[in-house]
PDB file of C-alpha atoms in Angstrom:
ATOM      1  CA  MET A 556      23.229  -6.220  22.984  1.00 52.00           C
ATOM      2  CA  ALA A 557      23.399  -6.110  19.200  1.00 65.00           C
ATOM      3  CA  GLU A 558      22.326  -2.890  17.541  1.00 83.00           C
ATOM      4  CA  LEU A 559      18.932  -3.066  15.857  1.00 91.00           C
ATOM      5  CA  ILE A 560      18.884  -3.265  12.075  1.00 96.00           C
ATOM      6  CA  PRO A 561      17.221  -0.103  10.727  1.00 98.00           C
ATOM      7  CA  PHE A 562      13.589  -0.297   9.698  1.00 98.00           C
ATOM      8  CA  ILE A 563      11.888   1.608   6.876  1.00 98.00           C
ATOM      9  CA  ASP A 564       8.115   1.627   7.137  1.00 99.00           C
ATOM     10  CA  ALA A 565       6.763   1.059   3.627  1.00 98.00           C
ATOM     11  CA  HIS A 566       3.125   1.816   4.462  1.00 98.00           C
ATOM     12  CA  HIS A 567       1.628   4.292   6.899  1.00 98.00           C
ATOM     13  CA  HIS A 568      -0.905   7.126   6.976  1.00 97.00           C
ATOM     14  CA  LEU A 569      -1.409  10.511   8.582  1.00 96.00           C
ATOM     15  CA  TRP A 570      -4.605  12.522   8.879  1.00 93.00           C
ATOM     16  CA  ASP A 571      -5.624  15.866  10.277  1.00 87.00           C
ATOM     17  CA  PHE A 572      -9.314  16.097  11.093  1.00 83.00           C
ATOM     18  CA  ASP A 573      -9.031  19.858  11.541  1.00 80.00           C
ATOM     19  CA  THR A 574      -8.141  20.312   7.871  1.00 75.00           C
ATOM     20  CA  PHE A 575      -9.799  17.338   6.186  1.00 75.00           C
ATOM     21  CA  THR A 576     -11.320  14.044   7.324  1.00 79.00           C
ATOM     22  CA  PRO A 577     -10.818  10.720   5.531  1.00 82.00           C
ATOM     23  CA  SER A 578     -14.225   9.756   4.168  1.00 81.00           C
ATOM     24  CA  TRP A 579     -13.994   6.229   5.558  1.00 83.00           C
ATOM     25  CA  LEU A 580     -13.330   7.584   9.072  1.00 85.00           C
ATOM     26  CA  ALA A 581     -16.212  10.064   9.148  1.00 80.00           C
ATOM     27  CA  GLU A 582     -18.785   9.530  11.881  1.00 77.00           C
ATOM     28  CA  ASP A 583     -21.457   8.567   9.355  1.00 77.00           C
ATOM     29  CA  ALA A 584     -19.198   6.254   7.324  1.00 75.00           C
ATOM     30  CA  PRO A 585     -20.550   2.697   6.818  1.00 74.00           C
ATOM     31  CA  SER A 586     -18.925  -0.068   8.828  1.00 74.00           C
ATOM     32  CA  ASN A 587     -16.148  -2.082   7.234  1.00 78.00           C
ATOM     33  CA  ALA A 588     -16.414  -5.854   6.831  1.00 73.00           C
ATOM     34  CA  LEU A 589     -13.008  -6.322   8.484  1.00 83.00           C
ATOM     35  CA  ILE A 590     -13.132  -3.558  11.088  1.00 83.00           C
ATOM     36  CA  ASN A 591     -16.403  -2.959  12.903  1.00 79.00           C
ATOM     37  CA  ASP A 592     -15.198  -0.259  15.269  1.00 85.00           C
ATOM     38  CA  TYR A 593     -13.034   2.544  13.933  1.00 86.00           C
ATOM     39  CA  SER A 594     -13.716   4.812  16.895  1.00 88.00           C
ATOM     40  CA  PRO A 595     -10.214   4.571  18.466  1.00 91.00           C
ATOM     41  CA  ILE A 596      -8.700   6.103  15.316  1.00 91.00           C
ATOM     42  CA  GLN A 597     -11.502   8.540  14.442  1.00 91.00           C
ATOM     43  CA  LYS A 598      -9.349  11.442  15.522  1.00 91.00           C
ATOM     44  CA  PRO A 599      -6.293  13.285  14.183  1.00 93.00           C
ATOM     45  CA  TYR A 600      -3.190  11.186  13.681  1.00 95.00           C
ATOM     46  CA  GLU A 601      -0.379  13.625  13.056  1.00 96.00           C
ATOM     47  CA  ILE A 602       3.350  13.411  12.473  1.00 98.00           C
ATOM     48  CA  THR A 603       4.103  13.904  16.159  1.00 98.00           C
ATOM     49  CA  ASP A 604       1.901  10.881  16.961  1.00 98.00           C
ATOM     50  CA  LEU A 605       3.697   8.793  14.350  1.00 98.00           C
ATOM     51  CA  LEU A 606       7.170   9.772  15.551  1.00 98.00           C
ATOM     52  CA  ARG A 607       6.119   8.920  19.099  1.00 98.00           C
ATOM     53  CA  ASP A 608       4.928   5.481  17.956  1.00 98.00           C
ATOM     54  CA  PHE A 609       8.248   4.966  16.146  1.00 98.00           C
ATOM     55  CA  GLU A 610      10.172   5.126  19.436  1.00 98.00           C
ATOM     56  CA  GLY A 611      12.259   2.013  20.100  1.00 97.00           C
ATOM     57  CA  SER A 612      11.854   0.580  16.588  1.00 98.00           C
ATOM     58  CA  HIS A 613      14.838   2.293  14.906  1.00 98.00           C
ATOM     59  CA  VAL A 614      12.723   3.649  12.048  1.00 98.00           C
ATOM     60  CA  VAL A 615      14.957   5.640   9.730  1.00 98.00           C
ATOM     61  CA  LYS A 616      12.608   6.441   6.836  1.00 98.00           C
ATOM     62  CA  SER A 617       8.985   5.977   5.855  1.00 98.00           C
ATOM     63  CA  VAL A 618       6.511   5.951   2.967  1.00 98.00           C
ATOM     64  CA  HIS A 619       3.083   7.561   3.265  1.00 98.00           C
ATOM     65  CA  ILE A 620       0.260   5.939   1.302  1.00 97.00           C
ATOM     66  CA  GLN A 621      -2.733   7.985   0.157  1.00 95.00           C
ATOM     67  CA  THR A 622      -5.434   7.955   2.776  1.00 90.00           C
ATOM     68  CA  GLY A 623      -8.741   8.306   0.909  1.00 78.00           C
ATOM     69  CA  TYR A 624     -10.554  11.615   0.968  1.00 68.00           C
ATOM     70  CA  SER A 625     -13.842  12.028  -0.875  1.00 60.00           C
ATOM     71  CA  ASP A 626     -14.000  15.827  -1.052  1.00 62.00           C
ATOM     72  CA  LEU A 627     -10.329  16.773  -1.225  1.00 72.00           C
ATOM     73  CA  ASP A 628      -8.198  17.515  -4.255  1.00 86.00           C
ATOM     74  CA  PRO A 629      -5.689  14.635  -3.969  1.00 91.00           C
ATOM     75  CA  ALA A 630      -2.817  16.941  -4.899  1.00 93.00           C
ATOM     76  CA  LYS A 631      -3.528  18.908  -1.722  1.00 92.00           C
ATOM     77  CA  GLU A 632      -2.866  15.811   0.352  1.00 93.00           C
ATOM     78  CA  THR A 633       0.495  15.364  -1.366  1.00 95.00           C
ATOM     79  CA  ALA A 634       1.365  19.046  -0.826  1.00 96.00           C
ATOM     80  CA  TRP A 635       0.330  18.820   2.844  1.00 95.00           C
ATOM     81  CA  LEU A 636       2.518  15.750   3.326  1.00 96.00           C
ATOM     82  CA  GLN A 637       5.464  17.474   1.645  1.00 98.00           C
ATOM     83  CA  GLU A 638       5.142  20.348   4.108  1.00 97.00           C
ATOM     84  CA  ILE A 639       5.242  17.830   6.949  1.00 97.00           C
ATOM     85  CA  ALA A 640       8.280  16.113   5.440  1.00 98.00           C
ATOM     86  CA  ASP A 641      10.068  19.423   5.032  1.00 98.00           C
ATOM     87  CA  SER A 642       9.406  20.274   8.686  1.00 98.00           C
ATOM     88  CA  HIS A 643       9.903  16.886  10.369  1.00 98.00           C
ATOM     89  CA  GLY A 644      11.961  14.740   7.987  1.00 98.00           C
ATOM     90  CA  PHE A 645       9.178  12.148   7.551  1.00 98.00           C
ATOM     91  CA  PRO A 646       7.724  10.811   5.301  1.00 98.00           C
ATOM     92  CA  HIS A 647      10.491  10.328   2.767  1.00 98.00           C
ATOM     93  CA  GLY A 648       8.210   8.936   0.073  1.00 98.00           C
ATOM     94  CA  ILE A 649       4.632   9.840  -0.822  1.00 98.00           C
ATOM     95  CA  ILE A 650       2.252   7.605  -2.770  1.00 98.00           C
ATOM     96  CA  GLY A 651      -0.598   9.819  -3.887  1.00 96.00           C
ATOM     97  CA  TYR A 652      -3.948   9.331  -5.501  1.00 95.00           C
ATOM     98  CA  ILE A 653      -5.128  10.245  -8.957  1.00 94.00           C
ATOM     99  CA  ASP A 654      -7.832   8.652 -11.065  1.00 93.00           C
ATOM    100  CA  LEU A 655      -5.720   6.638 -13.459  1.00 95.00           C
ATOM    101  CA  ALA A 656      -8.681   6.205 -15.801  1.00 95.00           C
ATOM    102  CA  SER A 657      -8.962   9.967 -16.264  1.00 94.00           C
ATOM    103  CA  LYS A 658      -7.809  11.717 -19.414  1.00 94.00           C
ATOM    104  CA  ASP A 659      -6.109  14.246 -17.151  1.00 94.00           C
ATOM    105  CA  VAL A 660      -3.529  11.791 -15.800  1.00 95.00           C
ATOM    106  CA  PRO A 661      -0.435  13.537 -17.254  1.00 94.00           C
ATOM    107  CA  SER A 662      -1.393  16.953 -15.888  1.00 95.00           C
ATOM    108  CA  ASP A 663      -2.554  15.476 -12.560  1.00 95.00           C
ATOM    109  CA  LEU A 664       0.755  13.645 -12.189  1.00 96.00           C
ATOM    110  CA  ALA A 665       2.678  16.798 -13.046  1.00 96.00           C
ATOM    111  CA  THR A 666       0.888  18.622 -10.223  1.00 97.00           C
ATOM    112  CA  HIS A 667       1.725  15.887  -7.710  1.00 97.00           C
ATOM    113  CA  MET A 668       5.316  15.791  -8.894  1.00 97.00           C
ATOM    114  CA  GLU A 669       5.810  19.409  -7.926  1.00 98.00           C
ATOM    115  CA  GLN A 670       6.389  17.816  -4.507  1.00 98.00           C
ATOM    116  CA  PRO A 671       9.870  16.230  -4.418  1.00 98.00           C
ATOM    117  CA  ASN A 672       8.850  13.258  -2.248  1.00 98.00           C
ATOM    118  CA  MET A 673       6.153  12.074  -4.677  1.00 98.00           C
ATOM    119  CA  ARG A 674       6.936   8.513  -5.735  1.00 98.00           C
ATOM    120  CA  GLY A 675       3.823   6.947  -7.216  1.00 98.00           C
ATOM    121  CA  VAL A 676       0.103   6.276  -7.131  1.00 97.00           C
ATOM    122  CA  ARG A 677      -2.366   3.967  -5.435  1.00 96.00           C
ATOM    123  CA  ASN A 678      -5.878   3.355  -6.778  1.00 92.00           C
ATOM    124  CA  LEU A 679      -8.201   1.110  -4.776  1.00 88.00           C
ATOM    125  CA  VAL A 680     -10.056  -0.443  -7.702  1.00 88.00           C
ATOM    126  CA  GLU A 681     -11.535  -3.829  -8.554  1.00 89.00           C
ATOM    127  CA  HIS A 682      -9.061  -5.951 -10.494  1.00 90.00           C
ATOM    128  CA  ARG A 683     -11.340  -5.906 -13.558  1.00 89.00           C
ATOM    129  CA  GLU A 684     -10.870  -2.154 -13.771  1.00 91.00           C
ATOM    130  CA  LEU A 685      -7.158  -2.719 -14.346  1.00 93.00           C
ATOM    131  CA  LEU A 686      -8.109  -4.059 -17.789  1.00 94.00           C
ATOM    132  CA  SER A 687      -9.903  -0.971 -19.060  1.00 95.00           C
ATOM    133  CA  PRO A 688      -8.163   0.901 -21.897  1.00 96.00           C
ATOM    134  CA  ASP A 689      -8.427   4.166 -19.970  1.00 96.00           C
ATOM    135  CA  PHE A 690      -6.769   2.680 -16.879  1.00 96.00           C
ATOM    136  CA  ASP A 691      -4.104   1.102 -19.061  1.00 96.00           C
ATOM    137  CA  ARG A 692      -3.337   4.537 -20.467  1.00 97.00           C
ATOM    138  CA  GLY A 693      -2.886   5.821 -16.919  1.00 97.00           C
ATOM    139  CA  LEU A 694      -0.482   3.000 -16.106  1.00 97.00           C
ATOM    140  CA  SER A 695       1.490   3.876 -19.233  1.00 97.00           C
ATOM    141  CA  ALA A 696       1.803   7.447 -17.971  1.00 97.00           C
ATOM    142  CA  LEU A 697       3.208   6.161 -14.666  1.00 97.00           C
ATOM    143  CA  GLU A 698       5.618   3.981 -16.624  1.00 97.00           C
ATOM    144  CA  GLU A 699       6.800   6.908 -18.723  1.00 96.00           C
ATOM    145  CA  MET A 700       7.389   9.038 -15.619  1.00 96.00           C
ATOM    146  CA  ASN A 701       9.267   6.301 -13.723  1.00 96.00           C
ATOM    147  CA  LEU A 702       6.717   6.221 -10.919  1.00 98.00           C
ATOM    148  CA  VAL A 703       5.546   3.282  -8.789  1.00 98.00           C
ATOM    149  CA  TYR A 704       2.083   1.737  -8.899  1.00 98.00           C
ATOM    150  CA  ASP A 705       0.912   0.507  -5.490  1.00 98.00           C
ATOM    151  CA  LEU A 706      -1.254  -2.443  -6.478  1.00 97.00           C
ATOM    152  CA  SER A 707      -4.266  -3.539  -4.404  1.00 96.00           C
ATOM    153  CA  VAL A 708      -5.703  -6.941  -5.305  1.00 97.00           C
ATOM    154  CA  THR A 709      -6.813 -10.052  -3.453  1.00 97.00           C
ATOM    155  CA  TRP A 710      -6.014 -13.546  -4.721  1.00 97.00           C
ATOM    156  CA  GLU A 711      -8.990 -13.410  -7.082  1.00 97.00           C
ATOM    157  CA  GLY A 712      -7.321 -10.636  -9.067  1.00 97.00           C
ATOM    158  CA  MET A 713      -3.749 -11.827  -9.103  1.00 97.00           C
ATOM    159  CA  GLU A 714      -3.903 -13.537 -12.503  1.00 97.00           C
ATOM    160  CA  VAL A 715      -5.295 -10.349 -14.040  1.00 97.00           C
ATOM    161  CA  ALA A 716      -2.659  -8.289 -12.212  1.00 98.00           C
ATOM    162  CA  LYS A 717       0.101 -10.514 -13.558  1.00 98.00           C
ATOM    163  CA  GLY A 718      -1.087  -9.906 -17.111  1.00 98.00           C
ATOM    164  CA  VAL A 719      -1.241  -6.156 -16.544  1.00 98.00           C
ATOM    165  CA  ALA A 720       2.242  -6.108 -15.010  1.00 98.00           C
ATOM    166  CA  THR A 721       3.585  -8.145 -17.920  1.00 98.00           C
ATOM    167  CA  ALA A 722       2.110  -5.595 -20.328  1.00 98.00           C
ATOM    168  CA  HIS A 723       3.988  -2.798 -18.509  1.00 98.00           C
ATOM    169  CA  PRO A 724       7.450  -4.312 -17.955  1.00 97.00           C
ATOM    170  CA  ASN A 725       9.086  -0.983 -17.117  1.00 98.00           C
ATOM    171  CA  LEU A 726       6.540  -0.051 -14.427  1.00 98.00           C
ATOM    172  CA  GLN A 727       7.290  -1.095 -10.865  1.00 98.00           C
ATOM    173  CA  PHE A 728       4.245  -2.643  -9.214  1.00 98.00           C
ATOM    174  CA  ILE A 729       4.200  -3.104  -5.440  1.00 98.00           C
ATOM    175  CA  LEU A 730       1.474  -5.390  -4.122  1.00 98.00           C
ATOM    176  CA  GLY A 731       0.072  -3.921  -0.910  1.00 97.00           C
ATOM    177  CA  HIS A 732      -1.054  -5.557   2.305  1.00 97.00           C
ATOM    178  CA  THR A 733       0.390  -8.985   1.430  1.00 98.00           C
ATOM    179  CA  GLY A 734      -2.330  -9.427  -1.173  1.00 97.00           C
ATOM    180  CA  MET A 735      -5.005  -8.534   1.365  1.00 96.00           C
ATOM    181  CA  PRO A 736      -5.792 -11.995   2.799  1.00 96.00           C
ATOM    182  CA  ILE A 737      -9.253 -11.495   4.313  1.00 94.00           C
ATOM    183  CA  ASP A 738      -9.762 -15.037   5.626  1.00 94.00           C
ATOM    184  CA  ARG A 739      -7.641 -17.325   7.779  1.00 94.00           C
ATOM    185  CA  SER A 740      -9.025 -20.707   6.702  1.00 96.00           C
ATOM    186  CA  ALA A 741      -6.759 -23.383   5.222  1.00 96.00           C
ATOM    187  CA  GLU A 742      -8.724 -23.259   1.960  1.00 97.00           C
ATOM    188  CA  TYR A 743      -8.250 -19.504   1.669  1.00 97.00           C
ATOM    189  CA  PHE A 744      -4.536 -19.836   2.401  1.00 98.00           C
ATOM    190  CA  GLU A 745      -4.194 -22.305  -0.476  1.00 98.00           C
ATOM    191  CA  ARG A 746      -5.964 -19.972  -2.905  1.00 98.00           C
ATOM    192  CA  TRP A 747      -3.986 -16.967  -1.718  1.00 98.00           C
ATOM    193  CA  SER A 748      -0.724 -18.928  -2.041  1.00 98.00           C
ATOM    194  CA  ALA A 749      -1.583 -20.033  -5.568  1.00 98.00           C
ATOM    195  CA  GLY A 750      -2.438 -16.483  -6.584  1.00 98.00           C
ATOM    196  CA  LEU A 751       0.706 -15.121  -5.009  1.00 98.00           C
ATOM    197  CA  GLY A 752       2.825 -17.717  -6.743  1.00 98.00           C
ATOM    198  CA  LEU A 753       1.316 -16.740 -10.072  1.00 98.00           C
ATOM    199  CA  LEU A 754       1.719 -12.985  -9.573  1.00 98.00           C
ATOM    200  CA  SER A 755       5.300 -13.385  -8.362  1.00 98.00           C
ATOM    201  CA  GLN A 756       6.235 -14.680 -11.829  1.00 98.00           C
ATOM    202  CA  ALA A 757       6.084 -11.099 -13.083  1.00 98.00           C
ATOM    203  CA  PRO A 758       9.567  -9.775 -12.262  1.00 98.00           C
ATOM    204  CA  ASN A 759       8.408  -6.151 -11.983  1.00 98.00           C
ATOM    205  CA  VAL A 760       6.069  -6.921  -9.075  1.00 98.00           C
ATOM    206  CA  ALA A 761       7.291  -6.647  -5.491  1.00 98.00           C
ATOM    207  CA  ILE A 762       5.284  -7.304  -2.338  1.00 98.00           C
ATOM    208  CA  LYS A 763       4.705  -5.212   0.733  1.00 98.00           C
ATOM    209  CA  ILE A 764       4.101  -7.376   3.803  1.00 98.00           C
ATOM    210  CA  SER A 765       1.617  -5.347   5.792  1.00 98.00           C
ATOM    211  CA  GLY A 766      -1.987  -5.208   6.947  1.00 96.00           C
ATOM    212  CA  LEU A 767      -2.036  -8.721   8.387  1.00 97.00           C
ATOM    213  CA  GLY A 768      -3.964  -7.556  11.449  1.00 96.00           C
ATOM    214  CA  LEU A 769      -6.957  -6.510   9.361  1.00 94.00           C
ATOM    215  CA  ALA A 770      -8.371 -10.048   9.253  1.00 94.00           C
ATOM    216  CA  ASP A 771      -6.550 -11.361  12.331  1.00 95.00           C
ATOM    217  CA  HIS A 772      -7.250  -8.889  15.108  1.00 95.00           C
ATOM    218  CA  GLY A 773      -5.734 -11.112  17.784  1.00 95.00           C
ATOM    219  CA  TRP A 774      -2.676 -11.925  15.712  1.00 97.00           C
ATOM    220  CA  SER A 775       0.511 -13.454  17.074  1.00 97.00           C
ATOM    221  CA  VAL A 776       3.927 -14.116  15.600  1.00 98.00           C
ATOM    222  CA  ASP A 777       2.833 -17.707  15.011  1.00 98.00           C
ATOM    223  CA  SER A 778      -0.408 -16.734  13.273  1.00 97.00           C
ATOM    224  CA  ILE A 779       1.206 -14.338  10.793  1.00 98.00           C
ATOM    225  CA  GLN A 780       4.300 -16.460  10.194  1.00 98.00           C
ATOM    226  CA  PRO A 781       2.875 -18.587   7.332  1.00 98.00           C
ATOM    227  CA  TRP A 782       1.734 -15.484   5.457  1.00 98.00           C
ATOM    228  CA  VAL A 783       5.038 -13.669   5.917  1.00 98.00           C
ATOM    229  CA  LEU A 784       7.278 -16.606   5.037  1.00 98.00           C
ATOM    230  CA  THR A 785       5.153 -17.676   2.059  1.00 98.00           C
ATOM    231  CA  ALA A 786       5.351 -14.170   0.627  1.00 98.00           C
ATOM    232  CA  ILE A 787       9.129 -14.222   1.004  1.00 98.00           C
ATOM    233  CA  GLU A 788       9.319 -17.715  -0.490  1.00 98.00           C
ATOM    234  CA  PHE A 789       7.491 -16.684  -3.658  1.00 98.00           C
ATOM    235  CA  PHE A 790       8.901 -13.203  -4.193  1.00 98.00           C
ATOM    236  CA  GLY A 791      12.391 -13.827  -2.831  1.00 98.00           C
ATOM    237  CA  ILE A 792      14.459 -11.702  -0.504  1.00 98.00           C
ATOM    238  CA  ASP A 793      14.990  -8.929  -3.044  1.00 98.00           C
ATOM    239  CA  ARG A 794      11.305  -8.224  -3.788  1.00 98.00           C
ATOM    240  CA  CYS A 795       9.837  -8.098  -0.273  1.00 98.00           C
ATOM    241  CA  MET A 796       9.485  -5.251   2.204  1.00 98.00           C
ATOM    242  CA  PHE A 797       7.546  -4.518   5.392  1.00 98.00           C
ATOM    243  CA  GLY A 798       4.960  -1.900   6.272  1.00 98.00           C
ATOM    244  CA  THR A 799       2.845  -1.313   9.346  1.00 98.00           C
ATOM    245  CA  ASN A 800      -0.401   0.148   7.973  1.00 98.00           C
ATOM    246  CA  TRP A 801      -0.214   2.578  10.886  1.00 98.00           C
ATOM    247  CA  PRO A 802      -2.359   3.824  12.524  1.00 97.00           C
ATOM    248  CA  VAL A 803      -5.053   1.460  11.192  1.00 96.00           C
ATOM    249  CA  ASP A 804      -3.250  -1.589  12.585  1.00 97.00           C
ATOM    250  CA  LYS A 805      -2.824   0.335  15.820  1.00 97.00           C
ATOM    251  CA  LEU A 806      -6.292  -1.062  16.523  1.00 96.00           C
ATOM    252  CA  PHE A 807      -4.679  -4.465  17.039  1.00 96.00           C
ATOM    253  CA  SER A 808      -1.164  -3.887  18.375  1.00 96.00           C
ATOM    254  CA  SER A 809       1.528  -1.473  19.407  1.00 98.00           C
ATOM    255  CA  TYR A 810       3.983  -0.283  16.774  1.00 98.00           C
ATOM    256  CA  LEU A 811       6.961  -1.717  18.626  1.00 98.00           C
ATOM    257  CA  ARG A 812       5.298  -5.120  18.978  1.00 98.00           C
ATOM    258  CA  LEU A 813       4.539  -5.294  15.260  1.00 98.00           C
ATOM    259  CA  VAL A 814       8.024  -4.292  14.109  1.00 98.00           C
ATOM    260  CA  ASP A 815       9.635  -6.570  16.695  1.00 98.00           C
ATOM    261  CA  SER A 816       7.505  -9.407  15.312  1.00 98.00           C
ATOM    262  CA  TYR A 817       8.756  -8.708  11.799  1.00 98.00           C
ATOM    263  CA  ARG A 818      12.316  -8.745  13.091  1.00 98.00           C
ATOM    264  CA  SER A 819      11.694 -12.030  14.887  1.00 98.00           C
ATOM    265  CA  LEU A 820      10.234 -13.662  11.787  1.00 98.00           C
ATOM    266  CA  VAL A 821      13.299 -12.855   9.680  1.00 98.00           C
ATOM    267  CA  SER A 822      15.876 -13.402  12.422  1.00 97.00           C
ATOM    268  CA  THR A 823      17.005 -16.732  10.947  1.00 97.00           C
ATOM    269  CA  PHE A 824      17.946 -15.053   7.660  1.00 98.00           C
ATOM    270  CA  SER A 825      21.489 -13.788   7.082  1.00 97.00           C
ATOM    271  CA  GLN A 826      22.446 -10.260   8.105  1.00 97.00           C
ATOM    272  CA  SER A 827      22.422  -9.080   4.494  1.00 98.00           C
ATOM    273  CA  GLU A 828      19.000 -10.659   3.904  1.00 98.00           C
ATOM    274  CA  GLN A 829      17.568  -9.004   7.011  1.00 98.00           C
ATOM    275  CA  ASN A 830      18.926  -5.657   5.834  1.00 98.00           C
ATOM    276  CA  ALA A 831      17.242  -6.151   2.464  1.00 98.00           C
ATOM    277  CA  LEU A 832      13.886  -7.104   3.977  1.00 98.00           C
ATOM    278  CA  LEU A 833      13.762  -4.531   6.764  1.00 98.00           C
ATOM    279  CA  TRP A 834      14.998  -1.436   4.959  1.00 98.00           C
ATOM    280  CA  GLU A 835      17.108  -1.734   1.816  1.00 98.00           C
ATOM    281  CA  ASN A 836      14.358  -2.982  -0.508  1.00 98.00           C
ATOM    282  CA  THR A 837      11.921  -0.276   0.552  1.00 98.00           C
ATOM    283  CA  GLU A 838      14.593   2.354   0.047  1.00 98.00           C
ATOM    284  CA  ARG A 839      15.387   0.967  -3.420  1.00 98.00           C
ATOM    285  CA  PHE A 840      11.853   0.434  -4.725  1.00 98.00           C
ATOM    286  CA  TYR A 841      10.582   3.785  -3.488  1.00 98.00           C
ATOM    287  CA  ARG A 842      13.859   5.566  -4.336  1.00 98.00           C
ATOM    288  CA  LEU A 843      14.342   7.017  -0.852  1.00 98.00           C
ATOM    289  CA  GLY A 844      18.139   7.192  -0.962  1.00 88.00           C
TER     290      GLY A 844
END
């Protein structure tokens, strides 16, 4: 039996309800349009749980993406994650949160960067907010500090995102959750594909294939195949990577099943291409080496 190609998870979360609770997982949090029942994950998900879920998937490194706390200093999340990394070896990269429209961006970034695994920032904002002068200033600060911007837009915002990426050619953008396709109709697929094709023209944008269970709870290899292969077609082998969105996507699958499905979908690619897609690109873009 051939040895499994290593896998680097480009998108996962951890949370500790004893210390702080993600606002969107609180008992009184409003329901989400894509996920009606969060109850299976409304409990601590700690590093030991993640490492247990990794078993059998040959995960060698990982990237933690900010989780979303309403009453927590975001720098404390980054510091907490660094302590976990120092103790357990994972995660190797940390994408934190700061308000990029704030005038305090440089000092906020400096605080986060006291943690050696800090690699960039994610803001969950409407694509129109990307155009504000204040937000643009925050992106410039990321650019100056050689950090990554984890981009979150649906197809409706991809033209705007392309313009913003073009205006910051030295900033690495990584589009999360495959461009967040929230519908599985043929019409939506066409619009998503067109948006993705447009955004992929910006050479400093890469794509993270993840989160496909959010709008396809009963997903199969066949149902996610068009989304995965279209992303690879537009962005090319060298600008694609895979993430699991764990433990959110644990609502729809086991970890091993999801990673095995990724491996299956790229199994017809060459060995070097599979290496790039499954681990090398994530290591390079998030500077995990």
